Coordinates of C-alpha atoms in Angstrom, one line a residue:
X3 CA 116.4 95.2 112.9
X4 CA 117.8 95.5 109.3
X5 CA 116.0 97.1 106.4
X6 CA 115.6 93.7 104.8
X7 CA 114.1 92.2 107.9
X8 CA 111.6 95.1 108.2
X9 CA 110.5 94.7 104.6
X10 CA 110.1 90.9 105.2
X11 CA 107.9 91.5 108.2
X12 CA 105.9 94.3 106.9
X13 CA 102.1 93.9 106.2
X14 CA 100.5 95.0 103.0
X15 CA 100.0 98.6 104.2
X16 CA 103.6 98.8 105.3
X17 CA 104.9 97.4 102.0
X18 CA 102.8 99.9 100.0
X19 CA 103.9 102.8 102.3
X20 CA 107.5 101.7 101.9
X21 CA 107.4 101.6 98.1
X22 CA 105.4 104.8 97.9
X23 CA 107.8 106.6 100.3
X24 CA 110.8 105.6 98.2
X25 CA 109.0 106.7 95.1
X26 CA 107.9 109.9 96.8
X27 CA 111.4 110.9 97.7
X28 CA 112.5 110.5 94.1
X29 CA 109.5 112.0 92.3
X30 CA 111.0 115.5 92.2
X31 CA 113.5 114.2 89.6
X32 CA 110.5 113.8 87.3
X33 CA 108.0 116.5 88.1
X34 CA 107.8 119.7 90.2
X35 CA 104.4 118.8 91.7
X36 CA 105.0 117.7 95.3
X37 CA 101.3 116.8 95.5
X38 CA 101.3 114.2 92.6
X39 CA 101.5 111.2 95.0
X40 CA 99.3 112.7 97.7
X41 CA 96.2 110.8 96.5
X42 CA 98.1 107.5 96.8
X43 CA 99.0 108.3 100.4
X44 CA 95.3 109.1 101.1
X45 CA 94.3 105.6 99.8
X46 CA 96.8 104.1 102.3
X47 CA 95.1 106.1 105.1
X48 CA 91.6 105.0 104.4
X49 CA 92.7 101.6 103.0
X50 CA 90.8 102.2 99.7
X51 CA 91.6 101.1 96.2
X52 CA 94.4 103.1 94.7
X53 CA 94.3 101.8 91.1
X54 CA 92.5 104.8 89.6
X55 CA 94.8 107.3 91.3
X56 CA 97.8 105.2 90.3
X57 CA 96.7 105.3 86.7
X58 CA 96.5 109.2 86.9
X59 CA 100.1 109.2 88.3
X60 CA 101.3 107.0 85.5
X61 CA 99.5 109.3 82.9
X62 CA 101.2 112.3 84.5
X63 CA 104.6 110.7 84.1
X64 CA 104.0 109.5 80.6
X65 CA 102.7 106.1 79.5
X66 CA 106.0 104.8 78.1
X67 CA 108.7 102.9 79.8
X68 CA 111.7 104.8 80.9
X69 CA 114.0 105.5 78.0
X70 CA 117.6 104.7 77.7
X71 CA 119.9 106.7 80.0
X72 CA 122.1 109.3 78.4
X73 CA 124.9 108.5 80.7
X74 CA 124.5 111.4 83.1
X75 CA 123.8 110.5 86.7
X76 CA 120.8 112.7 86.9
X77 CA 119.2 111.3 83.7
X78 CA 119.8 107.8 84.9
X79 CA 118.4 108.6 88.3
X80 CA 115.3 110.1 86.7
X81 CA 114.8 106.9 84.7
X82 CA 115.1 104.8 87.8
X83 CA 112.6 107.0 89.6
X84 CA 110.1 106.8 86.7
X85 CA 110.4 103.0 86.7
X86 CA 109.5 102.8 90.4
X87 CA 106.2 104.5 89.8
X88 CA 105.4 102.8 86.5
X89 CA 105.9 99.4 88.1
X90 CA 103.7 99.9 91.1
X91 CA 101.1 97.2 91.4
X92 CA 97.4 98.2 91.0
X93 CA 96.5 95.7 93.8
X94 CA 98.1 96.4 97.2
X95 CA 98.4 92.8 98.2
X96 CA 100.4 89.6 97.5
X97 CA 103.8 88.9 96.2
X98 CA 103.7 91.7 93.6
X99 CA 103.4 94.3 96.4
X100 CA 106.3 92.8 98.3
X101 CA 108.5 92.6 95.1
X102 CA 107.6 96.2 94.3
X103 CA 108.5 97.4 97.8
X104 CA 111.8 95.6 97.6
X105 CA 112.5 96.9 94.1
X106 CA 111.7 100.5 95.2
X107 CA 114.0 100.2 98.2
X108 CA 116.9 99.1 95.9
X109 CA 116.0 101.6 93.2
X110 CA 115.8 104.5 95.6
X111 CA 119.2 103.6 97.0
X112 CA 120.5 103.5 93.5
X113 CA 119.1 107.0 92.8
X114 CA 120.8 108.3 95.9
X115 CA 124.0 106.5 95.0
X116 CA 124.0 108.1 91.5
X117 CA 123.4 111.6 92.9
X118 CA 125.6 111.3 96.0
X119 CA 128.1 114.2 96.1
X120 CA 130.8 111.6 96.9
X121 CA 130.4 110.3 93.4
X122 CA 128.7 107.0 94.2
X123 CA 132.0 105.3 95.1
X124 CA 132.5 103.4 98.3
X125 CA 130.3 101.6 100.8
X126 CA 126.7 102.8 101.1
X127 CA 127.1 103.7 104.7
X128 CA 130.0 106.0 103.9
X129 CA 128.0 107.9 101.2
X130 CA 126.1 110.6 103.0
X131 CA 123.1 110.7 100.7
X132 CA 122.8 107.0 100.6
X133 CA 123.2 106.6 104.3
X134 CA 120.5 109.1 104.9
X135 CA 118.2 107.3 102.5
X136 CA 118.8 104.0 104.3
X137 CA 117.8 105.7 107.5
X138 CA 114.7 107.1 106.0
X139 CA 113.6 103.7 104.6
X140 CA 114.2 102.1 108.0
X141 CA 112.2 104.9 109.8
X142 CA 109.2 104.6 107.5
X143 CA 109.0 100.8 108.0
X144 CA 109.4 101.2 111.8
X145 CA 106.7 103.8 112.0
X146 CA 104.2 101.6 110.2
X147 CA 105.2 98.5 112.2
X148 CA 104.9 100.4 115.5
X149 CA 102.0 102.7 114.9
X150 CA 100.0 101.1 112.0
X151 CA 97.9 103.5 110.0
X152 CA 98.7 106.3 112.5
X153 CA 102.3 106.1 111.4
X154 CA 101.4 107.2 107.8
X155 CA 101.4 110.9 108.6
X156 CA 105.0 110.8 110.0
X157 CA 106.1 108.5 107.1
X158 CA 104.8 111.2 104.7
X159 CA 106.8 113.8 106.6
X160 CA 109.9 111.7 106.4
X161 CA 109.5 111.3 102.7
X162 CA 108.9 115.0 102.2
X163 CA 112.1 115.8 104.0
X164 CA 114.0 113.3 101.8
X165 CA 112.4 114.8 98.7
X166 CA 113.6 118.3 99.7
X167 CA 117.2 117.0 100.4
X168 CA 117.3 115.2 97.0
X169 CA 115.9 118.3 95.2
X170 CA 118.7 120.4 96.9
X171 CA 121.4 118.0 95.8
X172 CA 120.1 118.1 92.2
X173 CA 120.0 121.9 92.3
X174 CA 123.5 122.1 93.6
X175 CA 124.7 119.7 90.9
X176 CA 123.0 121.8 88.2
X177 CA 124.6 125.0 89.5
X178 CA 128.0 123.4 89.7
X179 CA 127.7 122.2 86.1
X180 CA 126.5 125.6 84.8

């Protein structure tokens, strides 16, 4: 099943987990705190309201909209990542949630395309970083579809792995530019 089909068939928890996972993999472009989004994951586990924790995340990222990109791939990628988290709906239901999950999927792929060592040129499946992100997004949605709330722990692990990979790519880019 394609990524688009998985998103179309996902329930509210799956959509929220999908958007959160995409955001989680990219958050290291913004902050060094790997635990920043952990409370949002906890709200998915117990199916509680995440609006207060979401407000805290937004405050930690800064209240303003992402600024204009300076032209560097890393700066643009960070702006895209910030936008994912700032646009998260306070209510985890309805069309806004589905639109957010779809937007996060596209935004996360864009971040990975911008930072891909191959330079972001070519077909997504041929760009190693982008292909891996496509795989992670698919796995997260499959885990939730197959295992329900019990799949959240593994989805969080998948996101953590992706966050570490992206952080390593950014670190290598920084060393190469120094």
